[in-house]
Amino acid sequence: MNNNYKKKSKTRRDGGSFFYQRRTSKLPPTYILLPLAGCTGTLLCTYYYFQDEMPFTKRKRLLATSTTWEKQIGDQEYHNLLRQYKHNIFPPTHRASRTVQRVGSRIATAANKFAKEYDVQTYGAQYTYTVVRSDMANAFVLPNNHVFVFSGLFKFVRNEDDLAAVLGHEMAHNLARHAGERVSGSLLINILARCTLLIDPSGVLYSLFIPAATLLHDLPHSRDHEIEADYIGLHLAAEACYDPKAARKVFSSMKDGEKQMMSGSGDGDSDGRR
């Protein structure tokens, strides 16, 4: 009896020990946990260190880039675009160029005043204005204050108030340094994506993380940028003595034109009406 009892006890002890070992073996090994913990701590500290607040809207954001770096990138892209469109750039004496210069200068003056009033860090460079012959209805401002307008925009812009609404919106993106914010967010997402490979070397988690980050981070932030640019752009247009009510009309017209182009039935009709 005693020998059998000892054997059973030993079996139970051995079984319990085996079960404990099998349960703990599910945890990732130490060489994975330690780097993962270090990366998590570093990312959290970095995130809070580079937290920034847009003075006018009071929106919190991650901004890890410097104005110096953004200026270099903007200047580089500016020269690339000049080479790309060199045969399609309107001369400064062209009517469209003169109109963009005139309206843009007034919006730029309002932007500089806005920056001083709300203590917004800017690039400090003079604005450049380039009008490109193209069917594309688009305008944008590169970091370091390089304004590009594509002539297709004039299908929807009927007067200087409309043009001021578009330029005010684009200069607001530049004033709020949304380009640097997008780069900062992308850098953080890429680092987190790399960390998923420490947890799942097969890459399955990585393939799920990228679309999830786009849906939960990139798209909401893109909407925030557009709303903020609308808000600041209206302020700039009004400060420059243009009618801010023109913004709703011109952006609605551009959105309708874009829908028509996507449906494949709007190019001819749009040109005919305008």
PDB file of C-alpha atoms in Angstrom:
ATOM      1  CA  MET A   1       0.000   0.000   0.000  1.00  0.00           C
ATOM      2  CA  ASN A   2       2.672   2.496   0.921  1.00  0.00           C
ATOM      3  CA  ASN A   3       4.712   1.773  -2.194  1.00  0.00           C
ATOM      4  CA  ASN A   4       1.684   2.212  -4.454  1.00  0.00           C
ATOM      5  CA  TYR A   5       0.773   5.475  -2.745  1.00  0.00           C
ATOM      6  CA  LYS A   6       4.307   6.781  -3.209  1.00  0.00           C
ATOM      7  CA  LYS A   7       4.236   5.854  -6.877  1.00  0.00           C
ATOM      8  CA  LYS A   8       0.902   7.649  -7.394  1.00  0.00           C
ATOM      9  CA  SER A   9       2.150  10.710  -5.544  1.00  0.00           C
ATOM     10  CA  LYS A  10       5.254  10.721  -7.639  1.00  0.00           C
ATOM     11  CA  THR A  11       3.162  10.392 -10.771  1.00  0.00           C
ATOM     12  CA  ARG A  12       0.981  13.322  -9.728  1.00  0.00           C
ATOM     13  CA  ARG A  13       4.007  15.409  -8.910  1.00  0.00           C
ATOM     14  CA  ASP A  14       5.589  14.533 -12.231  1.00  0.00           C
ATOM     15  CA  GLY A  15       2.347  15.211 -14.074  1.00  0.00           C
ATOM     16  CA  GLY A  16       1.900  18.542 -12.347  1.00  0.00           C
ATOM     17  CA  SER A  17       5.471  19.490 -13.172  1.00  0.00           C
ATOM     18  CA  PHE A  18       4.956  18.508 -16.812  1.00  0.00           C
ATOM     19  CA  PHE A  19       1.717  20.522 -17.037  1.00  0.00           C
ATOM     20  CA  TYR A  20       3.430  23.591 -15.544  1.00  0.00           C
ATOM     21  CA  GLN A  21       6.292  23.351 -18.011  1.00  0.00           C
ATOM     22  CA  ARG A  22       3.952  22.965 -20.962  1.00  0.00           C
ATOM     23  CA  ARG A  23       1.869  25.982 -19.885  1.00  0.00           C
ATOM     24  CA  THR A  24       4.822  28.307 -19.400  1.00  0.00           C
ATOM     25  CA  SER A  25       6.408  27.239 -22.681  1.00  0.00           C
ATOM     26  CA  LYS A  26       3.667  29.161 -24.549  1.00  0.00           C
ATOM     27  CA  LEU A  27       5.220  32.474 -23.560  1.00  0.00           C
ATOM     28  CA  PRO A  28       7.620  34.062 -26.078  1.00  0.00           C
ATOM     29  CA  PRO A  29      11.278  33.515 -25.203  1.00  0.00           C
ATOM     30  CA  THR A  30      13.221  36.144 -23.303  1.00  0.00           C
ATOM     31  CA  TYR A  31      15.228  37.209 -26.344  1.00  0.00           C
ATOM     32  CA  ILE A  32      11.926  38.338 -27.900  1.00  0.00           C
ATOM     33  CA  LEU A  33      10.258  39.806 -24.798  1.00  0.00           C
ATOM     34  CA  LEU A  34      13.170  42.043 -23.803  1.00  0.00           C
ATOM     35  CA  PRO A  35      13.606  43.789 -27.189  1.00  0.00           C
ATOM     36  CA  LEU A  36       9.829  44.098 -27.505  1.00  0.00           C
ATOM     37  CA  ALA A  37       9.553  45.732 -24.084  1.00  0.00           C
ATOM     38  CA  GLY A  38      12.441  48.044 -24.931  1.00  0.00           C
ATOM     39  CA  CYS A  39      10.886  49.058 -28.244  1.00  0.00           C
ATOM     40  CA  THR A  40       7.512  49.692 -26.594  1.00  0.00           C
ATOM     41  CA  GLY A  41       9.040  51.894 -23.911  1.00  0.00           C
ATOM     42  CA  THR A  42      11.122  53.794 -26.443  1.00  0.00           C
ATOM     43  CA  LEU A  43       8.115  54.379 -28.706  1.00  0.00           C
ATOM     44  CA  LEU A  44       5.982  55.644 -25.829  1.00  0.00           C
ATOM     45  CA  CYS A  45       8.668  58.060 -24.679  1.00  0.00           C
ATOM     46  CA  THR A  46       9.263  59.239 -28.247  1.00  0.00           C
ATOM     47  CA  TYR A  47       5.542  59.718 -28.865  1.00  0.00           C
ATOM     48  CA  TYR A  48       5.073  61.933 -25.830  1.00  0.00           C
ATOM     49  CA  TYR A  49       8.342  63.788 -26.440  1.00  0.00           C
ATOM     50  CA  PHE A  50       7.245  64.812 -29.935  1.00  0.00           C
ATOM     51  CA  GLN A  51       3.685  65.726 -28.974  1.00  0.00           C
ATOM     52  CA  ASP A  52       2.780  69.113 -30.443  1.00  0.00           C
ATOM     53  CA  GLU A  53      -0.254  71.388 -30.365  1.00  0.00           C
ATOM     54  CA  MET A  54      -1.515  73.432 -33.301  1.00  0.00           C
ATOM     55  CA  PRO A  55      -2.001  76.842 -31.614  1.00  0.00           C
ATOM     56  CA  PHE A  56      -5.075  77.997 -33.550  1.00  0.00           C
ATOM     57  CA  THR A  57      -7.170  74.816 -33.395  1.00  0.00           C
ATOM     58  CA  LYS A  58      -5.567  73.369 -30.210  1.00  0.00           C
ATOM     59  CA  ARG A  59      -5.346  69.950 -31.881  1.00  0.00           C
ATOM     60  CA  LYS A  60      -2.785  67.557 -30.394  1.00  0.00           C
ATOM     61  CA  ARG A  61      -0.568  65.757 -32.879  1.00  0.00           C
ATOM     62  CA  LEU A  62       2.714  63.885 -33.358  1.00  0.00           C
ATOM     63  CA  LEU A  63       5.294  66.101 -35.082  1.00  0.00           C
ATOM     64  CA  ALA A  64       8.806  64.648 -35.109  1.00  0.00           C
ATOM     65  CA  THR A  65      10.210  66.501 -38.145  1.00  0.00           C
ATOM     66  CA  SER A  66      12.012  69.840 -38.018  1.00  0.00           C
ATOM     67  CA  THR A  67      11.264  72.845 -40.214  1.00  0.00           C
ATOM     68  CA  THR A  68      14.830  72.611 -41.569  1.00  0.00           C
ATOM     69  CA  TRP A  69      14.267  69.071 -42.822  1.00  0.00           C
ATOM     70  CA  GLU A  70      10.852  69.954 -44.238  1.00  0.00           C
ATOM     71  CA  LYS A  71      12.341  72.938 -46.094  1.00  0.00           C
ATOM     72  CA  GLN A  72      15.006  70.728 -47.668  1.00  0.00           C
ATOM     73  CA  ILE A  73      12.417  68.206 -48.823  1.00  0.00           C
ATOM     74  CA  GLY A  74      10.157  70.985 -50.143  1.00  0.00           C
ATOM     75  CA  ASP A  75      12.972  72.656 -52.074  1.00  0.00           C
ATOM     76  CA  GLN A  76      14.071  69.332 -53.547  1.00  0.00           C
ATOM     77  CA  GLU A  77      10.552  68.496 -54.727  1.00  0.00           C
ATOM     78  CA  TYR A  78      10.107  72.043 -56.049  1.00  0.00           C
ATOM     79  CA  HIS A  79      13.119  71.717 -58.353  1.00  0.00           C
ATOM     80  CA  ASN A  80      12.023  68.230 -59.409  1.00  0.00           C
ATOM     81  CA  LEU A  81       8.612  69.559 -60.432  1.00  0.00           C
ATOM     82  CA  LEU A  82      10.149  72.491 -62.294  1.00  0.00           C
ATOM     83  CA  ARG A  83      12.178  70.032 -64.358  1.00  0.00           C
ATOM     84  CA  GLN A  84       9.176  67.754 -64.853  1.00  0.00           C
ATOM     85  CA  TYR A  85       6.850  70.538 -66.086  1.00  0.00           C
ATOM     86  CA  LYS A  86       9.420  72.874 -67.648  1.00  0.00           C
ATOM     87  CA  HIS A  87       7.685  72.831 -71.059  1.00  0.00           C
ATOM     88  CA  ASN A  88       4.249  73.505 -69.563  1.00  0.00           C
ATOM     89  CA  ILE A  89       4.927  76.302 -67.067  1.00  0.00           C
ATOM     90  CA  PHE A  90       3.220  79.592 -67.858  1.00  0.00           C
ATOM     91  CA  PRO A  91       5.531  82.633 -67.919  1.00  0.00           C
ATOM     92  CA  PRO A  92       5.133  85.206 -65.109  1.00  0.00           C
ATOM     93  CA  THR A  93       3.515  87.629 -67.576  1.00  0.00           C
ATOM     94  CA  HIS A  94       0.706  85.191 -68.427  1.00  0.00           C
ATOM     95  CA  ARG A  95      -2.719  86.259 -67.209  1.00  0.00           C
ATOM     96  CA  ALA A  96      -3.176  83.134 -65.089  1.00  0.00           C
ATOM     97  CA  SER A  97       0.266  83.558 -63.509  1.00  0.00           C
ATOM     98  CA  ARG A  98      -0.386  87.193 -62.693  1.00  0.00           C
ATOM     99  CA  THR A  99      -3.762  86.346 -61.132  1.00  0.00           C
ATOM    100  CA  VAL A 100      -2.294  83.578 -58.981  1.00  0.00           C
ATOM    101  CA  GLN A 101       0.569  85.889 -57.951  1.00  0.00           C
ATOM    102  CA  ARG A 102      -1.814  88.691 -57.003  1.00  0.00           C
ATOM    103  CA  VAL A 103      -4.263  86.575 -55.025  1.00  0.00           C
ATOM    104  CA  GLY A 104      -1.540  84.386 -53.533  1.00  0.00           C
ATOM    105  CA  SER A 105       0.428  87.380 -52.283  1.00  0.00           C
ATOM    106  CA  ARG A 106      -2.553  88.655 -50.336  1.00  0.00           C
ATOM    107  CA  ILE A 107      -3.209  85.216 -48.835  1.00  0.00           C
ATOM    108  CA  ALA A 108       0.512  84.902 -48.001  1.00  0.00           C
ATOM    109  CA  THR A 109       0.414  88.239 -46.163  1.00  0.00           C
ATOM    110  CA  ALA A 110      -2.564  86.982 -44.172  1.00  0.00           C
ATOM    111  CA  ALA A 111      -0.705  83.720 -43.458  1.00  0.00           C
ATOM    112  CA  ASN A 112       2.352  85.560 -42.138  1.00  0.00           C
ATOM    113  CA  LYS A 113       0.129  87.703 -39.920  1.00  0.00           C
ATOM    114  CA  PHE A 114      -1.655  84.572 -38.719  1.00  0.00           C
ATOM    115  CA  ALA A 115       1.672  82.922 -37.837  1.00  0.00           C
ATOM    116  CA  LYS A 116       2.788  85.893 -35.757  1.00  0.00           C
ATOM    117  CA  GLU A 117      -0.565  86.259 -34.011  1.00  0.00           C
ATOM    118  CA  TYR A 118      -0.861  82.602 -33.024  1.00  0.00           C
ATOM    119  CA  ASP A 119       2.866  81.890 -32.609  1.00  0.00           C
ATOM    120  CA  VAL A 120       2.958  79.278 -35.380  1.00  0.00           C
ATOM    121  CA  GLN A 121       6.411  78.074 -36.430  1.00  0.00           C
ATOM    122  CA  THR A 122       6.802  78.732 -40.163  1.00  0.00           C
ATOM    123  CA  TYR A 123       9.443  78.273 -42.866  1.00  0.00           C
ATOM    124  CA  GLY A 124      10.144  81.997 -43.192  1.00  0.00           C
ATOM    125  CA  ALA A 125      10.736  81.922 -46.946  1.00  0.00           C
ATOM    126  CA  GLN A 126       9.130  84.049 -49.639  1.00  0.00           C
ATOM    127  CA  TYR A 127       6.320  82.326 -51.519  1.00  0.00           C
ATOM    128  CA  THR A 128       6.908  81.183 -55.092  1.00  0.00           C
ATOM    129  CA  TYR A 129       4.031  80.771 -57.567  1.00  0.00           C
ATOM    130  CA  THR A 130       4.092  78.340 -60.486  1.00  0.00           C
ATOM    131  CA  VAL A 131       1.162  77.801 -62.869  1.00  0.00           C
ATOM    132  CA  VAL A 132       1.306  74.626 -64.962  1.00  0.00           C
ATOM    133  CA  ARG A 133      -0.655  73.999 -68.164  1.00  0.00           C
ATOM    134  CA  SER A 134      -2.638  70.848 -67.430  1.00  0.00           C
ATOM    135  CA  ASP A 135      -6.183  69.486 -67.567  1.00  0.00           C
ATOM    136  CA  MET A 136      -5.839  68.494 -63.932  1.00  0.00           C
ATOM    137  CA  ALA A 137      -7.827  70.669 -61.522  1.00  0.00           C
ATOM    138  CA  ASN A 138      -5.398  70.864 -58.630  1.00  0.00           C
ATOM    139  CA  ALA A 139      -3.306  73.164 -56.467  1.00  0.00           C
ATOM    140  CA  PHE A 140      -0.897  72.519 -53.622  1.00  0.00           C
ATOM    141  CA  VAL A 141       1.805  74.195 -51.561  1.00  0.00           C
ATOM    142  CA  LEU A 142       5.097  72.428 -50.852  1.00  0.00           C
ATOM    143  CA  PRO A 143       7.025  72.957 -47.616  1.00  0.00           C
ATOM    144  CA  ASN A 144       9.096  76.161 -47.746  1.00  0.00           C
ATOM    145  CA  ASN A 145       6.201  77.979 -49.447  1.00  0.00           C
ATOM    146  CA  HIS A 146       6.215  76.773 -53.059  1.00  0.00           C
ATOM    147  CA  VAL A 147       2.739  77.231 -54.592  1.00  0.00           C
ATOM    148  CA  PHE A 148       1.715  75.162 -57.635  1.00  0.00           C
ATOM    149  CA  VAL A 149      -1.536  75.681 -59.548  1.00  0.00           C
ATOM    150  CA  PHE A 150      -2.631  73.519 -62.486  1.00  0.00           C
ATOM    151  CA  SER A 151      -4.602  75.363 -65.154  1.00  0.00           C
ATOM    152  CA  GLY A 152      -7.427  72.810 -65.084  1.00  0.00           C
ATOM    153  CA  LEU A 153      -8.433  74.438 -61.808  1.00  0.00           C
ATOM    154  CA  PHE A 154      -9.729  77.454 -63.720  1.00  0.00           C
ATOM    155  CA  LYS A 155     -12.623  75.355 -65.007  1.00  0.00           C
ATOM    156  CA  PHE A 156     -14.040  75.631 -61.489  1.00  0.00           C
ATOM    157  CA  VAL A 157     -12.522  78.920 -60.266  1.00  0.00           C
ATOM    158  CA  ARG A 158     -14.592  81.761 -61.729  1.00  0.00           C
ATOM    159  CA  ASN A 159     -13.254  84.745 -59.804  1.00  0.00           C
ATOM    160  CA  GLU A 160     -10.584  85.796 -57.324  1.00  0.00           C
ATOM    161  CA  ASP A 161     -12.760  84.901 -54.331  1.00  0.00           C
ATOM    162  CA  ASP A 162     -12.889  81.304 -55.559  1.00  0.00           C
ATOM    163  CA  LEU A 163      -9.140  81.244 -56.154  1.00  0.00           C
ATOM    164  CA  ALA A 164      -8.514  82.734 -52.708  1.00  0.00           C
ATOM    165  CA  ALA A 165     -10.562  79.933 -51.137  1.00  0.00           C
ATOM    166  CA  VAL A 166      -8.439  77.271 -52.851  1.00  0.00           C
ATOM    167  CA  LEU A 167      -5.096  78.951 -52.136  1.00  0.00           C
ATOM    168  CA  GLY A 168      -6.122  79.694 -48.560  1.00  0.00           C
ATOM    169  CA  HIS A 169      -6.928  76.026 -48.018  1.00  0.00           C
ATOM    170  CA  GLU A 170      -3.615  74.871 -49.501  1.00  0.00           C
ATOM    171  CA  MET A 171      -1.552  77.488 -47.649  1.00  0.00           C
ATOM    172  CA  ALA A 172      -3.302  76.384 -44.451  1.00  0.00           C
ATOM    173  CA  HIS A 173      -1.961  72.845 -44.977  1.00  0.00           C
ATOM    174  CA  ASN A 174       1.494  74.364 -45.301  1.00  0.00           C
ATOM    175  CA  LEU A 175       1.027  76.673 -42.320  1.00  0.00           C
ATOM    176  CA  ALA A 176      -0.085  73.776 -40.107  1.00  0.00           C
ATOM    177  CA  ARG A 177       2.882  71.658 -41.323  1.00  0.00           C
ATOM    178  CA  HIS A 178       0.647  68.745 -42.257  1.00  0.00           C
ATOM    179  CA  ALA A 179       3.381  67.305 -44.504  1.00  0.00           C
ATOM    180  CA  GLY A 180       5.704  66.896 -41.522  1.00  0.00           C
ATOM    181  CA  GLU A 181       2.884  65.435 -39.479  1.00  0.00           C
ATOM    182  CA  ARG A 182       2.154  62.823 -42.161  1.00  0.00           C
ATOM    183  CA  VAL A 183       5.824  61.836 -42.303  1.00  0.00           C
ATOM    184  CA  SER A 184       5.940  61.554 -38.494  1.00  0.00           C
ATOM    185  CA  GLY A 185       2.856  59.344 -38.418  1.00  0.00           C
ATOM    186  CA  SER A 186       4.185  57.120 -41.202  1.00  0.00           C
ATOM    187  CA  LEU A 187       7.496  56.716 -39.373  1.00  0.00           C
ATOM    188  CA  LEU A 188       5.716  55.621 -36.191  1.00  0.00           C
ATOM    189  CA  ILE A 189       3.519  53.144 -38.088  1.00  0.00           C
ATOM    190  CA  ASN A 190       6.542  51.646 -39.854  1.00  0.00           C
ATOM    191  CA  ILE A 191       8.375  51.137 -36.566  1.00  0.00           C
ATOM    192  CA  LEU A 192       5.334  49.470 -35.001  1.00  0.00           C
ATOM    193  CA  ALA A 193       4.930  47.295 -38.074  1.00  0.00           C
ATOM    194  CA  ARG A 194       8.530  46.112 -37.722  1.00  0.00           C
ATOM    195  CA  CYS A 195       7.885  45.284 -34.073  1.00  0.00           C
ATOM    196  CA  THR A 196       5.079  42.917 -35.066  1.00  0.00           C
ATOM    197  CA  LEU A 197       7.707  40.752 -36.766  1.00  0.00           C
ATOM    198  CA  LEU A 198       9.295  40.136 -33.355  1.00  0.00           C
ATOM    199  CA  ILE A 199       6.001  38.703 -32.134  1.00  0.00           C
ATOM    200  CA  ASP A 200       5.085  36.876 -35.325  1.00  0.00           C
ATOM    201  CA  PRO A 201       8.093  36.196 -37.592  1.00  0.00           C
ATOM    202  CA  SER A 202       5.765  34.601 -40.164  1.00  0.00           C
ATOM    203  CA  GLY A 203       4.532  38.061 -41.171  1.00  0.00           C
ATOM    204  CA  VAL A 204       0.812  37.308 -40.776  1.00  0.00           C
ATOM    205  CA  LEU A 205       0.401  39.910 -38.035  1.00  0.00           C
ATOM    206  CA  TYR A 206       2.401  42.376 -40.150  1.00  0.00           C
ATOM    207  CA  SER A 207       0.066  41.885 -43.122  1.00  0.00           C
ATOM    208  CA  LEU A 208      -2.932  42.566 -40.867  1.00  0.00           C
ATOM    209  CA  PHE A 209      -1.352  45.543 -39.109  1.00  0.00           C
ATOM    210  CA  ILE A 210      -0.699  47.645 -42.232  1.00  0.00           C
ATOM    211  CA  PRO A 211      -4.332  47.873 -43.487  1.00  0.00           C
ATOM    212  CA  ALA A 212      -5.554  48.285 -39.910  1.00  0.00           C
ATOM    213  CA  ALA A 213      -3.178  51.233 -39.404  1.00  0.00           C
ATOM    214  CA  THR A 214      -4.404  52.807 -42.650  1.00  0.00           C
ATOM    215  CA  LEU A 215      -8.023  52.469 -41.567  1.00  0.00           C
ATOM    216  CA  LEU A 216      -7.598  53.537 -37.960  1.00  0.00           C
ATOM    217  CA  HIS A 217      -4.790  56.106 -38.252  1.00  0.00           C
ATOM    218  CA  ASP A 218      -4.128  57.441 -41.755  1.00  0.00           C
ATOM    219  CA  LEU A 219      -7.705  58.024 -42.904  1.00  0.00           C
ATOM    220  CA  PRO A 220      -8.947  59.745 -39.703  1.00  0.00           C
ATOM    221  CA  HIS A 221      -5.849  61.967 -39.614  1.00  0.00           C
ATOM    222  CA  SER A 222      -6.335  62.852 -43.271  1.00  0.00           C
ATOM    223  CA  ARG A 223      -9.872  64.025 -42.492  1.00  0.00           C
ATOM    224  CA  ASP A 224      -8.559  66.016 -39.520  1.00  0.00           C
ATOM    225  CA  HIS A 225      -6.051  67.743 -41.795  1.00  0.00           C
ATOM    226  CA  GLU A 226      -8.714  68.686 -44.330  1.00  0.00           C
ATOM    227  CA  ILE A 227     -11.048  70.044 -41.661  1.00  0.00           C
ATOM    228  CA  GLU A 228      -8.236  72.035 -40.081  1.00  0.00           C
ATOM    229  CA  ALA A 229      -7.133  73.401 -43.472  1.00  0.00           C
ATOM    230  CA  ASP A 230     -10.727  74.433 -44.223  1.00  0.00           C
ATOM    231  CA  TYR A 231     -10.970  76.239 -40.896  1.00  0.00           C
ATOM    232  CA  ILE A 232      -7.655  78.072 -41.214  1.00  0.00           C
ATOM    233  CA  GLY A 233      -8.172  78.712 -44.939  1.00  0.00           C
ATOM    234  CA  LEU A 234     -11.442  80.547 -44.288  1.00  0.00           C
ATOM    235  CA  HIS A 235      -9.649  82.698 -41.738  1.00  0.00           C
ATOM    236  CA  LEU A 236      -6.877  83.527 -44.228  1.00  0.00           C
ATOM    237  CA  ALA A 237      -9.308  84.375 -47.044  1.00  0.00           C
ATOM    238  CA  ALA A 238     -11.334  86.658 -44.790  1.00  0.00           C
ATOM    239  CA  GLU A 239      -8.178  88.328 -43.452  1.00  0.00           C
ATOM    240  CA  ALA A 240      -7.066  88.978 -47.041  1.00  0.00           C
ATOM    241  CA  CYS A 241     -10.450  90.669 -47.723  1.00  0.00           C
ATOM    242  CA  TYR A 242     -11.879  87.907 -49.917  1.00  0.00           C
ATOM    243  CA  ASP A 243     -15.328  86.406 -49.519  1.00  0.00           C
ATOM    244  CA  PRO A 244     -14.952  83.228 -47.403  1.00  0.00           C
ATOM    245  CA  LYS A 245     -18.407  82.071 -48.536  1.00  0.00           C
ATOM    246  CA  ALA A 246     -16.882  81.263 -51.934  1.00  0.00           C
ATOM    247  CA  ALA A 247     -15.161  78.230 -50.401  1.00  0.00           C
ATOM    248  CA  ARG A 248     -18.308  76.116 -50.183  1.00  0.00           C
ATOM    249  CA  LYS A 249     -19.262  76.860 -53.777  1.00  0.00           C
ATOM    250  CA  VAL A 250     -15.886  76.217 -55.385  1.00  0.00           C
ATOM    251  CA  PHE A 251     -15.098  73.049 -53.421  1.00  0.00           C
ATOM    252  CA  SER A 252     -18.566  71.683 -54.097  1.00  0.00           C
ATOM    253  CA  SER A 253     -18.084  72.390 -57.805  1.00  0.00           C
ATOM    254  CA  MET A 254     -14.686  70.660 -57.795  1.00  0.00           C
ATOM    255  CA  LYS A 255     -16.105  67.649 -55.975  1.00  0.00           C
ATOM    256  CA  ASP A 256     -18.934  67.329 -58.496  1.00  0.00           C
ATOM    257  CA  GLY A 257     -16.427  67.601 -61.351  1.00  0.00           C
ATOM    258  CA  GLU A 258     -14.301  64.869 -59.806  1.00  0.00           C
ATOM    259  CA  LYS A 259     -17.318  62.568 -59.524  1.00  0.00           C
ATOM    260  CA  GLN A 260     -18.178  63.185 -63.158  1.00  0.00           C
ATOM    261  CA  MET A 261     -14.639  62.397 -64.272  1.00  0.00           C
ATOM    262  CA  MET A 262     -14.660  59.165 -62.253  1.00  0.00           C
ATOM    263  CA  SER A 263     -17.932  58.124 -63.869  1.00  0.00           C
ATOM    264  CA  GLY A 264     -16.402  58.762 -67.294  1.00  0.00           C
ATOM    265  CA  SER A 265     -19.141  61.137 -68.452  1.00  0.00           C
ATOM    266  CA  GLY A 266     -18.171  64.526 -67.077  1.00  0.00           C
ATOM    267  CA  ASP A 267     -15.245  65.942 -69.038  1.00  0.00           C
ATOM    268  CA  GLY A 268     -17.140  67.160 -72.070  1.00  0.00           C
ATOM    269  CA  ASP A 269     -20.205  68.334 -70.180  1.00  0.00           C
ATOM    270  CA  SER A 270     -18.128  70.127 -67.569  1.00  0.00           C
ATOM    271  CA  ASP A 271     -16.119  72.002 -70.185  1.00  0.00           C
ATOM    272  CA  GLY A 272     -19.256  72.855 -72.099  1.00  0.00           C
ATOM    273  CA  ARG A 273     -20.965  74.392 -69.094  1.00  0.00           C
ATOM    274  CA  ARG A 274     -17.893  76.409 -68.189  1.00  0.00           C
TER     275      ARG A 274
END
